[in-house]
Coordinates of C-alpha atoms in Angstrom, one line a residue:
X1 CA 58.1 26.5 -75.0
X2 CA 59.8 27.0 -71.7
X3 CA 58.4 29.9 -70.8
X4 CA 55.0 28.3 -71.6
X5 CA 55.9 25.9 -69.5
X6 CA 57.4 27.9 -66.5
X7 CA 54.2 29.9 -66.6
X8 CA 52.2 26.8 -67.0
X9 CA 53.5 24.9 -63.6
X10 CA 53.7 28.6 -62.0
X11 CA 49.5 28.6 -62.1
X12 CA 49.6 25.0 -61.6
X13 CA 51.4 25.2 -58.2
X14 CA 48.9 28.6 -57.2
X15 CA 45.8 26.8 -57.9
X16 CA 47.2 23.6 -56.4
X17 CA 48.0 25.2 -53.0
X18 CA 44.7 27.2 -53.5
X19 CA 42.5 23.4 -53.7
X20 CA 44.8 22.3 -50.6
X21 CA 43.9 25.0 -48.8
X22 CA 40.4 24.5 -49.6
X23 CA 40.5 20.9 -48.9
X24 CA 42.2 21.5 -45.8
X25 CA 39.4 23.8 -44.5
X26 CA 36.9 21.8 -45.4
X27 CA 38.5 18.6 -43.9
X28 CA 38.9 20.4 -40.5
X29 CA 35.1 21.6 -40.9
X30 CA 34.0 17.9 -41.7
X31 CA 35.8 16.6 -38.8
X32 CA 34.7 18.8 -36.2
X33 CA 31.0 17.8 -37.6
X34 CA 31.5 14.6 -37.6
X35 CA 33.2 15.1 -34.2
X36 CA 30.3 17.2 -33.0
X37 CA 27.7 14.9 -33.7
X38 CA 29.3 11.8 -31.8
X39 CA 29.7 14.3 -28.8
X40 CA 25.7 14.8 -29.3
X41 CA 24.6 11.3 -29.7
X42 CA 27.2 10.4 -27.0
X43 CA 25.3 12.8 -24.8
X44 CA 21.7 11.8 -25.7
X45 CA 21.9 8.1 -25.5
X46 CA 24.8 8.2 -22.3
X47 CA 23.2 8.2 -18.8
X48 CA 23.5 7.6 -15.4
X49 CA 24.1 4.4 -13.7
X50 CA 21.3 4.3 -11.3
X51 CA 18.6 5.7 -14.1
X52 CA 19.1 2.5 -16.0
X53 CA 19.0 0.2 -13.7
X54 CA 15.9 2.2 -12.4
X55 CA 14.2 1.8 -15.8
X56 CA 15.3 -2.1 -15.5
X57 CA 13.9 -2.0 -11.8
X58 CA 10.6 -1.0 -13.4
X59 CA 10.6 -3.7 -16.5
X60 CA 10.8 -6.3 -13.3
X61 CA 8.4 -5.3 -11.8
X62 CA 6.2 -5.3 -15.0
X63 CA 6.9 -9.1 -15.3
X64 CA 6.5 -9.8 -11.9
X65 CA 3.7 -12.8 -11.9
X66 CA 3.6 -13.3 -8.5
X67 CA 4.7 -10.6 -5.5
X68 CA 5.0 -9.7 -1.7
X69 CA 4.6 -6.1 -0.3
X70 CA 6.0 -6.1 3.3
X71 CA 4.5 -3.1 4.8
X72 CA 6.2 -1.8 8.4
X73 CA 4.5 1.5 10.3
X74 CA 6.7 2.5 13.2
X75 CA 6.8 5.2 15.9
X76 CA 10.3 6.5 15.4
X77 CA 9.7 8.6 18.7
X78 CA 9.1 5.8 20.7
X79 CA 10.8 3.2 19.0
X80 CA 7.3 1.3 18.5
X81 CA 5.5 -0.7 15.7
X82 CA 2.2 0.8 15.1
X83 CA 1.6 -2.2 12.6
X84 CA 3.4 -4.6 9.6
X85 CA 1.6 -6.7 7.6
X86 CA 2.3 -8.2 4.0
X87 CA 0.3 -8.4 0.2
X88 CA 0.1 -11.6 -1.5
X89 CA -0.7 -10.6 -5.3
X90 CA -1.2 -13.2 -8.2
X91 CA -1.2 -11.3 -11.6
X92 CA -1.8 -13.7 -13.6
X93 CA -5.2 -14.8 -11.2
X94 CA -6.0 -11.9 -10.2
X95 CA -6.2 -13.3 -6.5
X96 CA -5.4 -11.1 -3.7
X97 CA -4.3 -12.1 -0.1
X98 CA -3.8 -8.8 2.5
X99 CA -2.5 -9.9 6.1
X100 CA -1.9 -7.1 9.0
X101 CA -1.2 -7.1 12.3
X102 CA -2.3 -4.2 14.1
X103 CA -0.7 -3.4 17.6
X104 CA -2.1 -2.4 20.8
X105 CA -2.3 1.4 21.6
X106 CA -3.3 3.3 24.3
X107 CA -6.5 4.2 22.8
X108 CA -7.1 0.6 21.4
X109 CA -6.1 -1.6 23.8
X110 CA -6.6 -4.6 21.8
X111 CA -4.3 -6.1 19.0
X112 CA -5.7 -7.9 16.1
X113 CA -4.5 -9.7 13.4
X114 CA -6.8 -8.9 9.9
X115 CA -6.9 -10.8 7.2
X116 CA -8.2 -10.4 3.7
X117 CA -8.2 -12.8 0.8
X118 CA -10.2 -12.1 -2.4
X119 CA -10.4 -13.8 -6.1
X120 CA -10.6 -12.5 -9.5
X121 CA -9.9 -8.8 -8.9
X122 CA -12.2 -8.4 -6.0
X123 CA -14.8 -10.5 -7.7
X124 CA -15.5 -12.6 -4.3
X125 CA -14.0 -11.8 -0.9
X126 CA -13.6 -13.0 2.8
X127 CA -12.2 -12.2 5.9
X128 CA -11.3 -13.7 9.3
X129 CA -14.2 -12.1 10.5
X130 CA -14.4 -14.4 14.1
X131 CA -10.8 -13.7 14.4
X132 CA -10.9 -10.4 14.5
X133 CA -13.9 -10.0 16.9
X134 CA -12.3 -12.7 19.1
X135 CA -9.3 -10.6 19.0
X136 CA -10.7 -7.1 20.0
X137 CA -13.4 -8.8 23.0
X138 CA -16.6 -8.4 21.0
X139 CA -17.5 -11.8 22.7
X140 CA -16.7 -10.8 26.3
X141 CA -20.2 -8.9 26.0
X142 CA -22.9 -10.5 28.9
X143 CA -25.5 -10.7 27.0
X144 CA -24.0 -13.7 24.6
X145 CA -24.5 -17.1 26.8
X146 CA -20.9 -17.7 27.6
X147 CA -21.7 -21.6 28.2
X148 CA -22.9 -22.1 24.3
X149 CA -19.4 -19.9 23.5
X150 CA -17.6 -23.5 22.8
X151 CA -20.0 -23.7 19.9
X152 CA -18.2 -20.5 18.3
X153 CA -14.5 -21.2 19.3
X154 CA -14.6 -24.2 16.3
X155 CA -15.4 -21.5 13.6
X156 CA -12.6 -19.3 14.5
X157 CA -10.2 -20.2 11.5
X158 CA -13.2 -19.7 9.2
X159 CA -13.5 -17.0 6.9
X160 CA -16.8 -14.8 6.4
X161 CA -17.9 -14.2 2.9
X162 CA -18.1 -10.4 2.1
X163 CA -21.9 -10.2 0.7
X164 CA -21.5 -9.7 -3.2
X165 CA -24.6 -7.4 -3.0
X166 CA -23.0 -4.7 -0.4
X167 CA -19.8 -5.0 -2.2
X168 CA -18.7 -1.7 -3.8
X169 CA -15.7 -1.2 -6.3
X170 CA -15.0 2.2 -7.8
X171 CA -12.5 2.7 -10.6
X172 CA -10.8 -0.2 -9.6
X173 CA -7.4 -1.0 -11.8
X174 CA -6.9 -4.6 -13.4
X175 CA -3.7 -4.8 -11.8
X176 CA -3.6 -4.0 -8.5
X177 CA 0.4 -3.9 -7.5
X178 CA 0.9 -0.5 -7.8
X179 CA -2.1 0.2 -5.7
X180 CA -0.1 -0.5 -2.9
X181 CA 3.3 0.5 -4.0
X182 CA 4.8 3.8 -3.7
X183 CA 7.4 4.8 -6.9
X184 CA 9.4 7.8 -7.0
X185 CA 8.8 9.2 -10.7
X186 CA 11.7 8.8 -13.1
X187 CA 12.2 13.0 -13.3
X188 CA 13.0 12.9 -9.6
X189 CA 15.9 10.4 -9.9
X190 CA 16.8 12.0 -13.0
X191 CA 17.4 15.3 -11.0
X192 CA 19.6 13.4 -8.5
X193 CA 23.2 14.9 -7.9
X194 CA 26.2 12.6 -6.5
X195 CA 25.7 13.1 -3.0
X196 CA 21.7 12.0 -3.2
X197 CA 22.7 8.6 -4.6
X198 CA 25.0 5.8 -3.8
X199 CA 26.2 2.6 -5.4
X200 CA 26.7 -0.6 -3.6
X201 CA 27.0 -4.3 -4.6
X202 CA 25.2 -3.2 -8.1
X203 CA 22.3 -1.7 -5.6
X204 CA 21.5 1.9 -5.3
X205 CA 20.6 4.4 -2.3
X206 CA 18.7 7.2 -2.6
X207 CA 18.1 9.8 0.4
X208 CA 16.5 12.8 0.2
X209 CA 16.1 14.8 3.1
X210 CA 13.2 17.1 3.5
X211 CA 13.9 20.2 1.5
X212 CA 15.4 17.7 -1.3
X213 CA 12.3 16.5 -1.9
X214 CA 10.8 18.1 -5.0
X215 CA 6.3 18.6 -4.9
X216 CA 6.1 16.4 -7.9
X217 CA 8.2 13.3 -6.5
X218 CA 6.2 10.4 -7.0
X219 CA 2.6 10.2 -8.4
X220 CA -0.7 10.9 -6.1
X221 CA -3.8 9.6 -7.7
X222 CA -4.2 5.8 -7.7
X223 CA -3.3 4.5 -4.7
X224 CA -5.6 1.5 -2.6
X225 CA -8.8 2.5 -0.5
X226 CA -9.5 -0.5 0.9
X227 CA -12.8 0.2 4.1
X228 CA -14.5 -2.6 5.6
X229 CA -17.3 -2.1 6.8
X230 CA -19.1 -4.6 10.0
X231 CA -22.3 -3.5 11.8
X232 CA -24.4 -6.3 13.7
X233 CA -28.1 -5.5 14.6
X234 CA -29.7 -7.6 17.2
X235 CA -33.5 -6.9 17.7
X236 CA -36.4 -9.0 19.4
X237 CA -37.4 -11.4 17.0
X238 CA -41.2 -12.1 16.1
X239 CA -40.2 -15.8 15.1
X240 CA -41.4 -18.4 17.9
X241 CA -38.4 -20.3 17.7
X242 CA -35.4 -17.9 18.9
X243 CA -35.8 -15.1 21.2
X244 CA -33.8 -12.4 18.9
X245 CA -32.0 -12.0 15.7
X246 CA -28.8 -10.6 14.1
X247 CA -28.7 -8.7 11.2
X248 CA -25.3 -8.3 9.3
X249 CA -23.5 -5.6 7.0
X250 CA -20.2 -6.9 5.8
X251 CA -19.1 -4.2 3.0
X252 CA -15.8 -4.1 1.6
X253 CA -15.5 -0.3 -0.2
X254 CA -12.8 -0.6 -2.9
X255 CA -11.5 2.2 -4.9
X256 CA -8.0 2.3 -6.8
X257 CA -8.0 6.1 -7.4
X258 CA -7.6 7.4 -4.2
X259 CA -4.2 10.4 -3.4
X260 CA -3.5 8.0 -0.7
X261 CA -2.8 4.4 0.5
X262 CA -5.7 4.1 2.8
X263 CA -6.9 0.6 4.9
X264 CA -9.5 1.0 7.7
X265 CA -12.3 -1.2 9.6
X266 CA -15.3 0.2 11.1
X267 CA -16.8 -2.4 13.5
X268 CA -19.4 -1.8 15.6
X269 CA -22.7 -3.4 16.9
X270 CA -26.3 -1.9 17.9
X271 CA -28.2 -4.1 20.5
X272 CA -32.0 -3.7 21.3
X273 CA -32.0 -1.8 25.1
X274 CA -34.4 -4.8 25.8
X275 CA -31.5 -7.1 25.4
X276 CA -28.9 -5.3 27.7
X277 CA -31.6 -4.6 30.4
X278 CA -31.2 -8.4 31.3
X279 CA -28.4 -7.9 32.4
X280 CA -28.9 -6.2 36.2
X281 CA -25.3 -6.0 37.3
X282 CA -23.7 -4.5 34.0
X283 CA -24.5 -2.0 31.5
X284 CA -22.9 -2.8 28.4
X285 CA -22.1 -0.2 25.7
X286 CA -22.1 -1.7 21.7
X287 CA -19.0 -3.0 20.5
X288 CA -17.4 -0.2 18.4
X289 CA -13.6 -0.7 16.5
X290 CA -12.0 1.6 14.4
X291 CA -8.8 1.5 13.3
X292 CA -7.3 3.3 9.9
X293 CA -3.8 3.1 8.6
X294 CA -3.0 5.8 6.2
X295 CA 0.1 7.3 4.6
X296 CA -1.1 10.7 5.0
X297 CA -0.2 10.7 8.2
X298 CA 3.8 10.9 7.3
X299 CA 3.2 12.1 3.2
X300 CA 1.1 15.4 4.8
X301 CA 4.4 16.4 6.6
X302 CA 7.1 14.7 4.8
X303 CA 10.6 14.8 6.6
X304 CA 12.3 12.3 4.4
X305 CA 12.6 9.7 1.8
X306 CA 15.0 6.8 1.5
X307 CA 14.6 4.6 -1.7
X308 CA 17.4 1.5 -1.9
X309 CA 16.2 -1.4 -5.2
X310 CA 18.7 -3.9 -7.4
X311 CA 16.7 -4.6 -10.4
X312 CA 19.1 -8.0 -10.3
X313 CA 17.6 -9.7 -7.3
X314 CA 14.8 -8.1 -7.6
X315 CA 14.7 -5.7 -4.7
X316 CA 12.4 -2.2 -4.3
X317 CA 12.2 -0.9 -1.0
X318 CA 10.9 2.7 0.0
X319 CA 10.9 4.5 3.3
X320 CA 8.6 7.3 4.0
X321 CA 9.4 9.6 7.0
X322 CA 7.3 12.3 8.3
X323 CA 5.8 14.2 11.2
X324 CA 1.8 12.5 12.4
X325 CA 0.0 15.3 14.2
X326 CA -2.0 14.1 17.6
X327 CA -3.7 16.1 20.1
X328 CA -3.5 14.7 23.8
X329 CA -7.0 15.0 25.7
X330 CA -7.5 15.1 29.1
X331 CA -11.0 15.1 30.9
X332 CA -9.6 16.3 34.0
X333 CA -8.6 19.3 32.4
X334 CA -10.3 21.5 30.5
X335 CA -7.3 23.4 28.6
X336 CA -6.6 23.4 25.8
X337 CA -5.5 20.0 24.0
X338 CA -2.0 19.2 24.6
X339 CA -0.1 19.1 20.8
X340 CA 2.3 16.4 19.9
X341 CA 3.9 16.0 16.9
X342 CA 5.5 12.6 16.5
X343 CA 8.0 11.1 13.7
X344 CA 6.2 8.1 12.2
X345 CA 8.3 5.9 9.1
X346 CA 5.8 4.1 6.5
X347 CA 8.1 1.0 4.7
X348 CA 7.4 -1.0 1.8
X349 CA 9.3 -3.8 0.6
X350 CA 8.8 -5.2 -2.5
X351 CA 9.9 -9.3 -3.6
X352 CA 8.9 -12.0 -5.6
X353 CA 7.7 -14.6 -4.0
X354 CA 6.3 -18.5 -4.4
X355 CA 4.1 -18.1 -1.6
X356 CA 1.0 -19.3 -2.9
X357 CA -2.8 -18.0 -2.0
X358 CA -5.5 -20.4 -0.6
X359 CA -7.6 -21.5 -3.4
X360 CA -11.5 -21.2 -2.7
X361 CA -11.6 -24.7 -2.0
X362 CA -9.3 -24.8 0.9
X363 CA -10.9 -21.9 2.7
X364 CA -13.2 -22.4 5.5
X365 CA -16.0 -20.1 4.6
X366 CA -19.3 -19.5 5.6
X367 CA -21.9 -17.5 4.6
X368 CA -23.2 -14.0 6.0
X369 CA -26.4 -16.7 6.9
X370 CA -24.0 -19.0 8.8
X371 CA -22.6 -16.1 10.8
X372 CA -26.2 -14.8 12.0
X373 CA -27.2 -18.4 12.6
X374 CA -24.1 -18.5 14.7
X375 CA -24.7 -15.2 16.5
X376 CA -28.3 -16.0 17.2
X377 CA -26.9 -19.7 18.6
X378 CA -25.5 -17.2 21.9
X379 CA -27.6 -14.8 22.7
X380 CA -30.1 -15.6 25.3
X381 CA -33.2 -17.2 25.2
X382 CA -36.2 -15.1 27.1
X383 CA -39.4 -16.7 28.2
X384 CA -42.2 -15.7 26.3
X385 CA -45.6 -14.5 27.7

């Protein structure tokens, strides 16, 4: 019976250090799963700072009803502003209000302030049309009766209705915010090491300099092209009452597609020969305006980009630096084209804001019909044969 039971507690101690053993491996093996898999889901759901509070940034800017773009262009080389200007956007309206002022230059020597307000997504539209020919000296032409100009000088705060029938939109996006707005994509800050990003106050800095910049940084197909388009016929007129008449275009070309933040006017005038022959002592040419601001002049030759946002105030703003090309002529000399290449910095801020736009009913509008009618009322009156 003892030796039964000697034998007995002699297996019973083998097999027992045998199940310990066994246990004790796979304990270590369950815990360095279990182990494993925190570290994994720890890494997977874990990540930077300034990529959350990017992907925050962006949920504000979703619920954004109401906003302000402050757009700055400046000549870094000579410490200049080419122009600045600000959007106005109701979301929940889909009204529009787009103000810029645009500088003197030496091949423009006239300033202007433009200003744009539209309704319902670009349904209806008008523009401080006056203002902006006041502005650039369209009126200092001889041939307009400067002694019935006082009858024009009261319809300078009045806004022209662009004409619904010459109004284009192409692929034009319900919400226009972004339209204006450049974003970095969320790959580029993922890829950001220490030194590219700072923290401050709960805002981040991001500067990339230009061989940081990856080709894929931000996104390039559905930015604004905004063209607006003025040309003012005046031919002899075959009715006995008025001596000549002005014909319009006011088209506004809209397209939400385009690879690059693009606002220009075209201005310009064609007047019948007849009409500038009265004149003996001058020779007038037609009125002719262009201007264009477009970011390709800095995003062709990028040199770098500086992002700072706080999805907690809300705050985006987005510099853009690069190198604008230009080509100096002179007509006294016929080398070749002096070539300049000049730093220029695009900015855009981006707030909320309770500034409101005009309703329809305050504007002071008038009709493409009321602007000829206006036209015609200064230009001179011939005798007839």
């Amino acid at each position: 019976m003892k030796l039964i039971n000697r034998h007995t507690m002699k297996c019973f101690k083998r097999w027992g250090t045998l199940i310990l053993l066994i246990i004790s491996l796979l304990s270590g093996h369950f815990v360095q799963s279990v182990s494993a898999n925190m570290y994994e889901q720890n890494v997977t759901t874990t990540q930077p700072s300034h990529l959350a509070a990017w992907d925050q940034m962006l949920e504000v800017i979703d619920q954004l009803e109401r906003y302000q773009i402050r757009i700055r262009i400046v000549n870094l080389d000579q410490s200049e502003e080419v122009a600045s200007g600000k959007i106005i956007g109701d979301r929940e309206t889909g009204d529009l209000r787009l103000q810029f002022n645009v500088y003197p230059t030496e091949a423009e020597e006239h300033g202007f302030q433009y200003d744009l307000i539209s309704y319902r997504n670009f349904d209806i539209a008008f523009s401080n049309l006056f203002e902006v020919l006041e502005s650039t000296r369209f009126f200092d032409a001889t041939y307009y009766q400067s002694s019935k100009y006082e009858l024009l000088s009261n319809y300078l705060n009045h806004y022209v209705e662009v004409d619904t029938e010459t109004f284009s939109k192409r692929n034009m996006a319900q919400d226009t915010l972004t339209s204006f707005l450049f974003l970095p994509e969320r790959e580029t800050l993922q890829n950001l090491t220490e030194e590219q990003v700072y923290e401050i106050h709960s805002a981040y800095q991001v500067a990339l300099e230009r061989t940081e910049i990856p080709n894929n940084w931000q996104r390039f197909d559905d930015y604004m092209y905004l063209k607006h388009e003025f040309h003012l016929d005046v031919n002899e007129s075959l009715n006995p009452y008025k001596s000549y008449d002005a014909s319009l275009t006011n088209r506004l070309n809209i397209s939400t597609n385009n690879n690059q933040l693009q606002l220009s006017l075209d201005y310009s005038t064609r007047v019948t020969r007849d009409l500038l022959n009265l004149s003996r002592i001058y020779s007038p040419n037609d009125y002719q305006m262009n201007r264009e601001l477009n970011t390709q002049e800095v995003t062709g030759r990028l040199t770098a980009v500086k992002i700072r946002y706080n999805p907690a105030s809300p705050y985006y703003e987005i510099e853009l630096h690069g190198l604008k090309d230009d080509y100096q002529f002179n007509i006294f000399n016929q080398s070749t084209a002096d070539y300049v290449a000049e730093r220029y910095m695009w900015q855009f801020t981006l707030l909320p804001t309770e500034e409101e736009i005009p309703s329809l009913h305050q504007l002071n509008r008038l009709s493409e019909a009321e602007f000829n009618y206006l036209i015609a009322s200064i230009l001179p009156i011939k005798e007839r044969e």
